[in-house]
Coordinates of C-alpha atoms in Angstrom, one line a residue:
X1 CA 8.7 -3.7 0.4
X2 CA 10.6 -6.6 -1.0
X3 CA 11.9 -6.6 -4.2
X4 CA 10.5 -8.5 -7.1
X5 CA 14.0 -10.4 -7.8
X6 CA 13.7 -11.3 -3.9
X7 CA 10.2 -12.9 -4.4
X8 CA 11.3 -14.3 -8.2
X9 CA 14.6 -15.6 -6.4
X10 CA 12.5 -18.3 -4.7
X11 CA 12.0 -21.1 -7.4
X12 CA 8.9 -22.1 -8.5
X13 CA 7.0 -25.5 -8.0
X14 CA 5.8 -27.2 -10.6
X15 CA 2.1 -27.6 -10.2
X16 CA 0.8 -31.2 -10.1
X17 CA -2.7 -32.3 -11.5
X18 CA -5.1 -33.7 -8.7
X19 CA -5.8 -36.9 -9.9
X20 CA -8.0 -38.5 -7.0
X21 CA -10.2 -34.7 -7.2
X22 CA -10.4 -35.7 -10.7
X23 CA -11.8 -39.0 -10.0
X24 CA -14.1 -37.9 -7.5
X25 CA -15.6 -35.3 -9.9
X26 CA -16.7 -39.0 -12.2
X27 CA -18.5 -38.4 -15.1
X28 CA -20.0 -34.9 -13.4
X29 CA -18.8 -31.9 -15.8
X30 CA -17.0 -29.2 -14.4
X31 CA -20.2 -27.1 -14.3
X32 CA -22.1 -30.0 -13.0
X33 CA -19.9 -30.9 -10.5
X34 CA -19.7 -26.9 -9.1
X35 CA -23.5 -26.8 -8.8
X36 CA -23.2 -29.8 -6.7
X37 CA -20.2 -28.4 -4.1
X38 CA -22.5 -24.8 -4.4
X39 CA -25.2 -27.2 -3.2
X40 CA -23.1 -28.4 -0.1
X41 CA -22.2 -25.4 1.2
X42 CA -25.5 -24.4 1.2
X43 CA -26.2 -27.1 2.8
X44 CA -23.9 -26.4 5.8
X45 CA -25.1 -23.0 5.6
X46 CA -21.2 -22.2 3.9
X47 CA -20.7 -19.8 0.5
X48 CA -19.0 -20.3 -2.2
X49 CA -18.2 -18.6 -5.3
X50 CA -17.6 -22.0 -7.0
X51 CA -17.7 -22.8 -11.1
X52 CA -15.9 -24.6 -13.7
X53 CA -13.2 -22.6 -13.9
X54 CA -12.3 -23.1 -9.9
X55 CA -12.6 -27.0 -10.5
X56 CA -10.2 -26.9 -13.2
X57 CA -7.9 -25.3 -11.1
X58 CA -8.2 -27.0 -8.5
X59 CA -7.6 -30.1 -10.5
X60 CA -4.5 -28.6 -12.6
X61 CA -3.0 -28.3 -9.6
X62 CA -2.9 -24.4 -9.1
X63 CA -4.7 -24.8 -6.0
X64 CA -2.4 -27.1 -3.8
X65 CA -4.7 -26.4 -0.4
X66 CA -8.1 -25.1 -0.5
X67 CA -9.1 -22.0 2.1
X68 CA -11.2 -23.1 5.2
X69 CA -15.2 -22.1 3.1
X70 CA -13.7 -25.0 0.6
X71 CA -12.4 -27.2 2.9
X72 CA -15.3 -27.1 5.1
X73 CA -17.4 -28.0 2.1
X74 CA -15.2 -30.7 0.6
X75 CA -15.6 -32.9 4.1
X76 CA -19.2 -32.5 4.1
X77 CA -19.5 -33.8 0.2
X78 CA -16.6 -36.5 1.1
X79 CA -17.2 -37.7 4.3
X80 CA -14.3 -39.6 6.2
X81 CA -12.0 -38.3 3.9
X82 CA -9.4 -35.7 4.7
X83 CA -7.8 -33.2 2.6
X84 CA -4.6 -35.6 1.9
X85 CA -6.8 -38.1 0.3
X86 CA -8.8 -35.5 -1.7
X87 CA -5.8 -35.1 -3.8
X88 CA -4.8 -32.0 -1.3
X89 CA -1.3 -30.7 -0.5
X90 CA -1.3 -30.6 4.1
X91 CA -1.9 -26.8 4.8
X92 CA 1.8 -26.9 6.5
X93 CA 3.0 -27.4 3.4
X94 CA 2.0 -25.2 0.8
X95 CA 3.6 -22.0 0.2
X96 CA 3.0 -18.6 2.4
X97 CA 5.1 -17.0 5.3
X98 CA 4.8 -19.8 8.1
X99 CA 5.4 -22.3 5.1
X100 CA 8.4 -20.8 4.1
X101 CA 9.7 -20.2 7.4
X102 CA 9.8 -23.6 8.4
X103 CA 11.8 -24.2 5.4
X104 CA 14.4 -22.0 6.7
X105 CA 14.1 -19.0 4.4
X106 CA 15.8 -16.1 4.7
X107 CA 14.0 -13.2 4.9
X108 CA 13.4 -10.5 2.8
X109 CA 15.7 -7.4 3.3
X110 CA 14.4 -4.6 1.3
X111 CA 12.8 -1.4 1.0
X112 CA 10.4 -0.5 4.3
X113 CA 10.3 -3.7 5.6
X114 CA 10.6 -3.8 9.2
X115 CA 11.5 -6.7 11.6
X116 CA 8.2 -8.5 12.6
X117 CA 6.0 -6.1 10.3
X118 CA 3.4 -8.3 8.1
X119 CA 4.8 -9.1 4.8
X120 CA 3.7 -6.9 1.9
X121 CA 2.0 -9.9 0.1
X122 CA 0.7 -11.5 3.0
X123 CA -3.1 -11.4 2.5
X124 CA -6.0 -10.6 5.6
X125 CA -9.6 -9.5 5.8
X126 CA -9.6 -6.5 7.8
X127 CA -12.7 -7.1 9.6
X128 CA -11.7 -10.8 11.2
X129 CA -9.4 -10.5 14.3
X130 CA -9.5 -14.1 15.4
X131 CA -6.3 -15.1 13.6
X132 CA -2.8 -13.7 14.4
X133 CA -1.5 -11.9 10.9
X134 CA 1.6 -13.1 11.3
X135 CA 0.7 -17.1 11.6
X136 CA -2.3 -16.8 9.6
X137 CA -3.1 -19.9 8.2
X138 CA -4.9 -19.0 5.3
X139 CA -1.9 -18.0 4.1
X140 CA -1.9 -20.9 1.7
X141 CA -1.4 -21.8 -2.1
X142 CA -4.9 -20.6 -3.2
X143 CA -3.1 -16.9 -1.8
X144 CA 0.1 -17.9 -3.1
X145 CA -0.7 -18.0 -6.9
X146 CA -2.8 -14.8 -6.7
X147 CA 0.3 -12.9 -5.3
X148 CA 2.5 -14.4 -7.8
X149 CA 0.0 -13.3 -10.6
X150 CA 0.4 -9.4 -9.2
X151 CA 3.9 -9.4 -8.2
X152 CA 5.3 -10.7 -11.9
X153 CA 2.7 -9.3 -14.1
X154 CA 1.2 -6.6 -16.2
X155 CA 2.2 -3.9 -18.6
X156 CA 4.2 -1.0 -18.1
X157 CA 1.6 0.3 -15.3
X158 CA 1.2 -2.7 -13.5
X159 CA 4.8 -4.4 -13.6
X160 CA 4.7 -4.3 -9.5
X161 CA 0.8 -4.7 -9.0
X162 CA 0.6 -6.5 -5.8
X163 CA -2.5 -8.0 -3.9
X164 CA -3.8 -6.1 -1.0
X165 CA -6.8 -6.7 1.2
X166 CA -9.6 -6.1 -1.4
X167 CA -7.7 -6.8 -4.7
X168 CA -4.4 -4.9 -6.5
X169 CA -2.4 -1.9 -5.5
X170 CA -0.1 -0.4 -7.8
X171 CA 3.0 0.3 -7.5
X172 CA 3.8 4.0 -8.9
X173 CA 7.5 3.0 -9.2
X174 CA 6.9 0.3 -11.4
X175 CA 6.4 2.5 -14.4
X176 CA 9.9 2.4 -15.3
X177 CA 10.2 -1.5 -16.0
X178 CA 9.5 -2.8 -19.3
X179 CA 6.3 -4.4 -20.4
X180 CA 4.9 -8.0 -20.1
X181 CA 1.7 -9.1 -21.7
X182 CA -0.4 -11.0 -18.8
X183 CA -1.3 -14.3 -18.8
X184 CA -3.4 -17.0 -17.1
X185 CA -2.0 -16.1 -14.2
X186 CA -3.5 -12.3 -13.9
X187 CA -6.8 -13.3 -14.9
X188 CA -7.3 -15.5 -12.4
X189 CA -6.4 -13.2 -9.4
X190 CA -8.8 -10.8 -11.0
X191 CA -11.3 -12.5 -10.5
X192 CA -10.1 -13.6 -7.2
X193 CA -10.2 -9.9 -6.2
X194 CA -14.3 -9.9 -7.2
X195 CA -15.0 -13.1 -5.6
X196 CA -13.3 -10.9 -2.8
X197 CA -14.8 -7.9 -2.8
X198 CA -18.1 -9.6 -3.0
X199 CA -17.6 -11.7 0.1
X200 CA -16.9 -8.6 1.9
X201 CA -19.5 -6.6 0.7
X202 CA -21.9 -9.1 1.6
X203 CA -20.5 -9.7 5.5
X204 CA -19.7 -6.2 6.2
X205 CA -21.8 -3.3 3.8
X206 CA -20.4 -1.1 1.2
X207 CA -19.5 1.7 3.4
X208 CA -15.8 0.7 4.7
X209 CA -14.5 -0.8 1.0
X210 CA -15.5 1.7 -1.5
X211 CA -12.3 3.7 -1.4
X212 CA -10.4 0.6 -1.2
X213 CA -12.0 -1.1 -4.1
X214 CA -10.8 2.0 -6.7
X215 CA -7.0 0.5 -6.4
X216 CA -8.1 -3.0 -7.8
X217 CA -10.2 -1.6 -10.5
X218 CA -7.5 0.9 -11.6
X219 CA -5.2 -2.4 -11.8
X220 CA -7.8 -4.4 -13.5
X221 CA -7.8 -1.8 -16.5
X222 CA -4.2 -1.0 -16.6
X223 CA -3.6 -5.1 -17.1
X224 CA -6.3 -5.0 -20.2
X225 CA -4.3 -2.2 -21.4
X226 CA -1.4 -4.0 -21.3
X227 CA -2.4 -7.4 -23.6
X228 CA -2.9 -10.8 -23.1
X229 CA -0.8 -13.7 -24.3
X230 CA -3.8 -15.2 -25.5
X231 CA -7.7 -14.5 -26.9
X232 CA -9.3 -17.0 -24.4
X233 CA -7.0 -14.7 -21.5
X234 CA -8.0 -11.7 -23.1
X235 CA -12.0 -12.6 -22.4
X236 CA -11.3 -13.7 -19.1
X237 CA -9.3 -10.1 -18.0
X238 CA -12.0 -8.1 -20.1
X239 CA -14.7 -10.0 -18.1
X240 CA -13.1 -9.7 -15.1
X241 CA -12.6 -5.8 -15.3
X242 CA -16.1 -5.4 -15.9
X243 CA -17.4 -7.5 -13.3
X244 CA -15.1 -5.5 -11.2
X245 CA -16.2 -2.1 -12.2
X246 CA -20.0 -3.4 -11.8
X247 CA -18.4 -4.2 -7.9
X248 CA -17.0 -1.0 -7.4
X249 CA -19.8 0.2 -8.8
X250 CA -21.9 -1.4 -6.4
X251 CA -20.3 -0.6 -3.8
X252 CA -20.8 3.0 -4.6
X253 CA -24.2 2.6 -4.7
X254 CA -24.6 1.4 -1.5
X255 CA -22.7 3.5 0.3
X256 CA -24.7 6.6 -1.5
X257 CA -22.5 7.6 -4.3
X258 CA -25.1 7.2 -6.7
X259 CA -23.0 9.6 -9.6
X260 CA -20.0 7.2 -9.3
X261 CA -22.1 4.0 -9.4
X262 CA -23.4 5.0 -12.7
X263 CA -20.0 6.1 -13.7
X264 CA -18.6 2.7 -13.1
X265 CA -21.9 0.6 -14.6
X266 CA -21.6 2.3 -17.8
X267 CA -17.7 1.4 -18.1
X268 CA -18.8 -2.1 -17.3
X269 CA -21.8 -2.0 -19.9
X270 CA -18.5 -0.3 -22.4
X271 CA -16.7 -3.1 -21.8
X272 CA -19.5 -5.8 -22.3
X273 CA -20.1 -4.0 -25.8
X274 CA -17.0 -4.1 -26.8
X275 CA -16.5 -7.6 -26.3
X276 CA -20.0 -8.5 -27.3
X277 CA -19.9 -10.5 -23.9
X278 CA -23.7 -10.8 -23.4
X279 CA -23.6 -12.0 -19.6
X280 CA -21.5 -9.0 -18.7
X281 CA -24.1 -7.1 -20.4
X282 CA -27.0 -7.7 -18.5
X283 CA -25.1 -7.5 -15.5
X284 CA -24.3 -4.2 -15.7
X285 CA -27.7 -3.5 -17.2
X286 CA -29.6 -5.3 -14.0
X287 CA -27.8 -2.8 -12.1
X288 CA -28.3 0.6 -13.8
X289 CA -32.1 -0.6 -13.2
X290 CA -31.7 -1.1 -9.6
X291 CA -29.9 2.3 -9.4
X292 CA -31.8 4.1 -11.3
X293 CA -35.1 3.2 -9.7
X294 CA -33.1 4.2 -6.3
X295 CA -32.4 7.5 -7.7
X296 CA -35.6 8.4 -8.4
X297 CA -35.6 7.7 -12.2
X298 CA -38.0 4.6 -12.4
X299 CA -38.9 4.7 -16.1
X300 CA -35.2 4.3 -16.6
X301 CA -35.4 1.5 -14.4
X302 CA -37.7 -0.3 -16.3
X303 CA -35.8 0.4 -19.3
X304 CA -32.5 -0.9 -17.9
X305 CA -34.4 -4.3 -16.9
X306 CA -35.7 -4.7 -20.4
X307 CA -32.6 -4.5 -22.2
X308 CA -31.0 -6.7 -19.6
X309 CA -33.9 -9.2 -20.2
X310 CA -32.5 -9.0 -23.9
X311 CA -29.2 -9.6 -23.1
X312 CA -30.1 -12.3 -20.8
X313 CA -32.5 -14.1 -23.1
X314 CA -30.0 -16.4 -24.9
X315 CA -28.4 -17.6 -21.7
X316 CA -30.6 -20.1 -20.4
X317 CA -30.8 -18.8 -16.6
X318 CA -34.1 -18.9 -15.5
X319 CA -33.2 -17.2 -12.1
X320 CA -31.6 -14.6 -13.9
X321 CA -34.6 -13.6 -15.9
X322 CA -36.4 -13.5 -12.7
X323 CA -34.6 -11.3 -10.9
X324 CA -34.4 -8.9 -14.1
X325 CA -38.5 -9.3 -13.6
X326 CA -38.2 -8.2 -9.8
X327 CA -35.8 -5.6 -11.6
X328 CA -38.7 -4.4 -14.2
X329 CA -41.3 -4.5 -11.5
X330 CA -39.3 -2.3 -9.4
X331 CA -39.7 0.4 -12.2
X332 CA -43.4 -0.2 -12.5
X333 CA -43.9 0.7 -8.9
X334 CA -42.2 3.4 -8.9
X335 CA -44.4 4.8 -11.6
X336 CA -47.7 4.1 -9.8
X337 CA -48.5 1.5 -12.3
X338 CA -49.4 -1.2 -10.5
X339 CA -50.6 -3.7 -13.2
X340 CA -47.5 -3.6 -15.1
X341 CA -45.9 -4.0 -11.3
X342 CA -48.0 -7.0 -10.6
X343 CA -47.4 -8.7 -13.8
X344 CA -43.6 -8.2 -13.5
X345 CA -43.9 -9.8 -10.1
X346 CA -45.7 -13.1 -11.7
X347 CA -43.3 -13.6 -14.0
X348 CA -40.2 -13.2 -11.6
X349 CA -42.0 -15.6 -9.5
X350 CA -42.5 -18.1 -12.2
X351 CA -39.1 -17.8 -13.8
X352 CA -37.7 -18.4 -9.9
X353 CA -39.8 -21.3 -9.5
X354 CA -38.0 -23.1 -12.3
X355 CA -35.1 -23.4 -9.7
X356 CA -31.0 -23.4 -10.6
X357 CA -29.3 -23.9 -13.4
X358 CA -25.8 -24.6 -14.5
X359 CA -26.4 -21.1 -16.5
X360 CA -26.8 -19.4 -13.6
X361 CA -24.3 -16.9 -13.5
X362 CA -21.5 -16.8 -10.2
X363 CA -22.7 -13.4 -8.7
X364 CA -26.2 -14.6 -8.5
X365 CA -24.8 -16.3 -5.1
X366 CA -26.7 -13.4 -3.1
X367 CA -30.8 -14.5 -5.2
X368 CA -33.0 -16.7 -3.4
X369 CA -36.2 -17.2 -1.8
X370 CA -35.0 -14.2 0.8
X371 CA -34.3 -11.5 -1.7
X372 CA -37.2 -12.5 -4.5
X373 CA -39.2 -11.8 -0.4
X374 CA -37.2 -8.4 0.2
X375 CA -37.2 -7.2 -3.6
X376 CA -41.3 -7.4 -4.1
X377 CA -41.3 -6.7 -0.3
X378 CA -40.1 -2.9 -1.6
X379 CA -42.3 -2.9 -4.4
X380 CA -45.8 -2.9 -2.6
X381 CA -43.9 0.3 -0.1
X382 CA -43.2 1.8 -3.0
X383 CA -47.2 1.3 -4.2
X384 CA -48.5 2.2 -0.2
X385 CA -49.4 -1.5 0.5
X386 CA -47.9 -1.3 3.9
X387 CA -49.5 -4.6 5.0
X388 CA -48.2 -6.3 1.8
X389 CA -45.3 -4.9 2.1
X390 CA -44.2 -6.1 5.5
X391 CA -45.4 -9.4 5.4
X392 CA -43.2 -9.9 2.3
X393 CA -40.5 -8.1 4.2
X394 CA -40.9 -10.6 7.8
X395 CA -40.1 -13.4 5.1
X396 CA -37.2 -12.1 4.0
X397 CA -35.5 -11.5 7.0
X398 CA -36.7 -14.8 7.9
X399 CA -35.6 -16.9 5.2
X400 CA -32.2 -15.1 4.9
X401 CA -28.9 -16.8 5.3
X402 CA -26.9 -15.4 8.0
X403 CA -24.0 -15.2 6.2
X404 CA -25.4 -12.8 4.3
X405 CA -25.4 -10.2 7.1
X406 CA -25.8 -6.6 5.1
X407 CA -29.3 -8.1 3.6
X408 CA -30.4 -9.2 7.1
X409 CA -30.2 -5.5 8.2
X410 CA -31.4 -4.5 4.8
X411 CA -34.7 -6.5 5.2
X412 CA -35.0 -6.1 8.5
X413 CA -34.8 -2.1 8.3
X414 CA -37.5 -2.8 5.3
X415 CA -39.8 -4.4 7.9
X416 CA -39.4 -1.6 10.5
X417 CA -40.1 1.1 8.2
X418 CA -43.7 -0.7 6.3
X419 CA -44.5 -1.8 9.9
X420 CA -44.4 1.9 11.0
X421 CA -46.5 2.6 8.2
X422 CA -48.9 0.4 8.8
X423 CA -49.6 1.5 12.2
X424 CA -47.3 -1.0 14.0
X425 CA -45.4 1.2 16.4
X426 CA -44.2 -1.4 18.8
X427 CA -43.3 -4.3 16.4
X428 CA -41.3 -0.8 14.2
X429 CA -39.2 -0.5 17.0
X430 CA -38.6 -4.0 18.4
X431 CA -37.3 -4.6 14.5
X432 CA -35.3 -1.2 14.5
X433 CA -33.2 -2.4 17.6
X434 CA -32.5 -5.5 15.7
X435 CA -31.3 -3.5 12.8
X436 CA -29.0 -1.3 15.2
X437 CA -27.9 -4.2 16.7
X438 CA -26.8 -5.7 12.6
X439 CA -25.1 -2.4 12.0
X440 CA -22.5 -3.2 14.8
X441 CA -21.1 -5.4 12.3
X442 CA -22.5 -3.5 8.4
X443 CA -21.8 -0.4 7.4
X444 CA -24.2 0.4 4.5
X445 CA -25.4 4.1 4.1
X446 CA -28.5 2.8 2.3
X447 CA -29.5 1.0 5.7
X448 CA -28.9 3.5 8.0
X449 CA -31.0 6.0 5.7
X450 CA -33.6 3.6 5.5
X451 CA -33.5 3.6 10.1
X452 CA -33.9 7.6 10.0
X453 CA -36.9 7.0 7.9
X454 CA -38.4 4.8 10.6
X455 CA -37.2 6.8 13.2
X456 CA -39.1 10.1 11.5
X457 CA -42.4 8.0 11.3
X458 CA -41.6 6.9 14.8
X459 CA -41.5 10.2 17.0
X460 CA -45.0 11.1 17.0
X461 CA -45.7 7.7 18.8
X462 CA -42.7 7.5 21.5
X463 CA -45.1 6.4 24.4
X464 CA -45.5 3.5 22.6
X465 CA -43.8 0.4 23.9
X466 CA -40.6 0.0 22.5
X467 CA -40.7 3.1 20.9
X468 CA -38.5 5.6 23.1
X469 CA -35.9 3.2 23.7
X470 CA -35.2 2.9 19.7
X471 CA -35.8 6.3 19.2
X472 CA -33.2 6.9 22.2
X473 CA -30.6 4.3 20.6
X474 CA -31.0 5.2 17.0
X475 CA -29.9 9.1 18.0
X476 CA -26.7 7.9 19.8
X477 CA -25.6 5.7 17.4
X478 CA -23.0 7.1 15.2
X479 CA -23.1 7.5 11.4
X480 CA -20.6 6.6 8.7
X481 CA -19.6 9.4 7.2
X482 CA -18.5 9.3 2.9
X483 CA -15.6 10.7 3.6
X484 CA -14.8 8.7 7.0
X485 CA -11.7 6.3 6.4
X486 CA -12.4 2.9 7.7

């Protein structure tokens, strides 16, 4: 691993505002104008975790080149422009390994590196193979100032912290080097690291990242421990590390571990107490409802989503409210009490009908017509209205965004299972092979349990078209084990 007075040795660039970005924003606010560039990627059927903060980066300068999502997006708001004239560094330029090699570095000569082994900071996603790692170009600045953050920063714990593929890994031998209070920089590739682990999550299932998600959140608390420079840094880390832990926790939850996902949301709600950050609040609160009503304790749930509601209230996000409603309503069903369920359900609807806001908060990316569909879609299984059920279920996996794969196969597994229910055997099956055929690329324990239910309801009806060949292809297929590495 190269040393830190290697990577420090290399002098830093000055960053330069981006004054035509600025001009192109015009009298749009920095909230305003990430609405509009969430709007056009959705648009283009892209995703993007974008909000004020990014554009401010963006036009401070931090981001010299934006990754491919952004890029993609920027054209299609700017069209006939390229990057260059968008106030953009070219990607050759910015910093990263090809970067650097053209400028005729010299290499780094330390520790376990190895000739033509990746560089320790390079950064990847484990799941895409189309790209070379050693010429990857998304090796750019955006990358860049996240490793920097990691490599110089943190307390006594984190002195070393480096960026890995999901986030931060510490460095054990770091311990010995003297204290730094964190800055800008650090909070920033914190929340890089959620933005991060969120992507993943949402391409690829829970399964595969859990274990690997521990290292960042470990980092994340170790930098809070350490101090911040400033108050305004200080909100940003503490937010950060509990958006992190509410990830993590997440992807515990998925993946089964239903003990350490309520572990992890009550260190998040801890954090959002202490702080008295309200939004972090009933964040952690919306999902202590949804685990608790998938653990079986559904009055819980409806407690949870009531105090996130509270939380939530002074926030202005409609779609927020609403999916704390779908939240409540969850609870209801789950306690037979289908009034309370129904009512619930009107008002999620109504709240969602009152469409996006500015207040809408950055993980909400995953809400829209297709999970409002899948989420009362389980409520009337949960109540035995199997024809309800799957016709709200068929919308969902209609409406869904592709890029969204986990919630394709979590929808479409939902529409197997109420269709079998209903008495459906054929159309069960012909959306269970669709499901098996999603899990190729999603590991998610949550789906796969959700395919043996099918499956169970499926046997007694195996001449049934369709039938035996899913029932054939679901027992061959292979399960992900909790302790399986990826």
């Amino acid at each position: 691993m190269a040393s830190s007075t290697q990577t420090s040795s290399q002098p830093e660039r000055p960053a330069r505002p981006n004054l035509a970005f600025r001009r192109l924003r015009g009298r749009h606010s920095p909230a305003e104008f990430a609405a509009l560039v969430r709007r056009a990627a959705r648009e283009i059927g892209e995703r993007v975790s974008c909000d004020a903060r990014y554009i401010g980066r963006v036009e401070a300068g931090e981001i010299r080149c934006p990754n491919y999502a952004y890029e993609r997006v920027f054209l299609h708001m700017f069209p006939g422009r390229t990057l260059t004239e968008l106030g953009f560094a070219p990607r050759s330029s910015v910093r990263g390994r090809a970067a650097r090699a053209a400028a005729g570095a010299p290499p780094a000569s330390g520790g376990a590196e190895t000739r033509g082994a990746p560089e320790p900071y390079d950064t990847q996603d484990p799941y895409d193979p189309h790209e070379p790692y050693e010429n990857d170009p998304r090796n750019h600045e955006e990358s860049d100032v996240l490793r920097r953050a990691f490599m110089t920063g943190g307390g006594a714990t984190v002195a070393a912290a480096t960026l890995g593929p999901l986030g931060l890994t510490i460095d054990a031998a770091a311990a010995v080097r003297p204290p730094r209070r964190v800055g800008t920089p650090e909070a920033a590739a914190l929340e890089e690291a959620v933005r991060r682990i969120r992507l993943l999550d949402d391409r690829h299932g829970a399964d595969g990242l859990y274990r690997r998600a521990a290292a960042p959140l470990r980092a994340a608390y170790a930098l809070l421990d350490a101090g911040a420079t400033r108050q305004t840094t200080a909100e940003r880390l503490h937010s950060g590390a509990g958006e992190l832990a509410i990830s993590v926790g997440w992807l515990a939850h998925d993946s089964g571990r239903f003990d350490d996902a309520r572990s992890h949301y009550a260190e998040a709600l801890a954090t959002a107490r202490m702080t008295g950050d309200p939004a972090l609040e009933a964040h952690a609160f919306c999902n202590t409802a949804f685990l608790a009503r998938d653990a079986g304790r559904p009055r819980e749930a409806v407690r949870a989503a009531q105090a996130a509601r509270r939380a939530a209230a002074p926030l202005g996000s409609p779609r927020l409210l609403s999916l704390l409603a779908l939240r409540e309503a969850g609870g209801w069903a789950g306690l037979a009490d289908r009034t309370g369920c129904e009512q619930a359900l009107a008002r999620a609807q109504a709240l969602f009908a009152r469409g996006h806001s500015d207040a809408d908060p950055e993980w909400m990316s995953f809400y829209g017509e297709a999970e409002l569909e899948g989420l009362e879609a389980q409520c009337w299984s949960t109540l035995g209205d199997w024809r309800r059920a799957s016709r709200h279920a068929r919308r969902a996996a209609h409406l869904q965004d592709p890029h969204f794969t986990r919630n394709t196969a979590l929808y479409t597994a939902e529409l197997a299972d109420d269709l079998a229910r209903e008495g459906r055997p054929d159309e069960a099956a012909a959306a269970g092979l669709r499901v098996l055929d999603l899990l190729t690329q999603v590991q998610s324990s949550r789906v796969q349990t959700m395919l043996s239910g099918t499956a169970r309801v499926l046997l007694p009806h195996r001449r049934a078209s369709g039938v035996s060949d899913f029932l054939d292809r679901h027992a061959s297929t292979p399960r992900a084990g909790r302790g399986q590495t990826p």
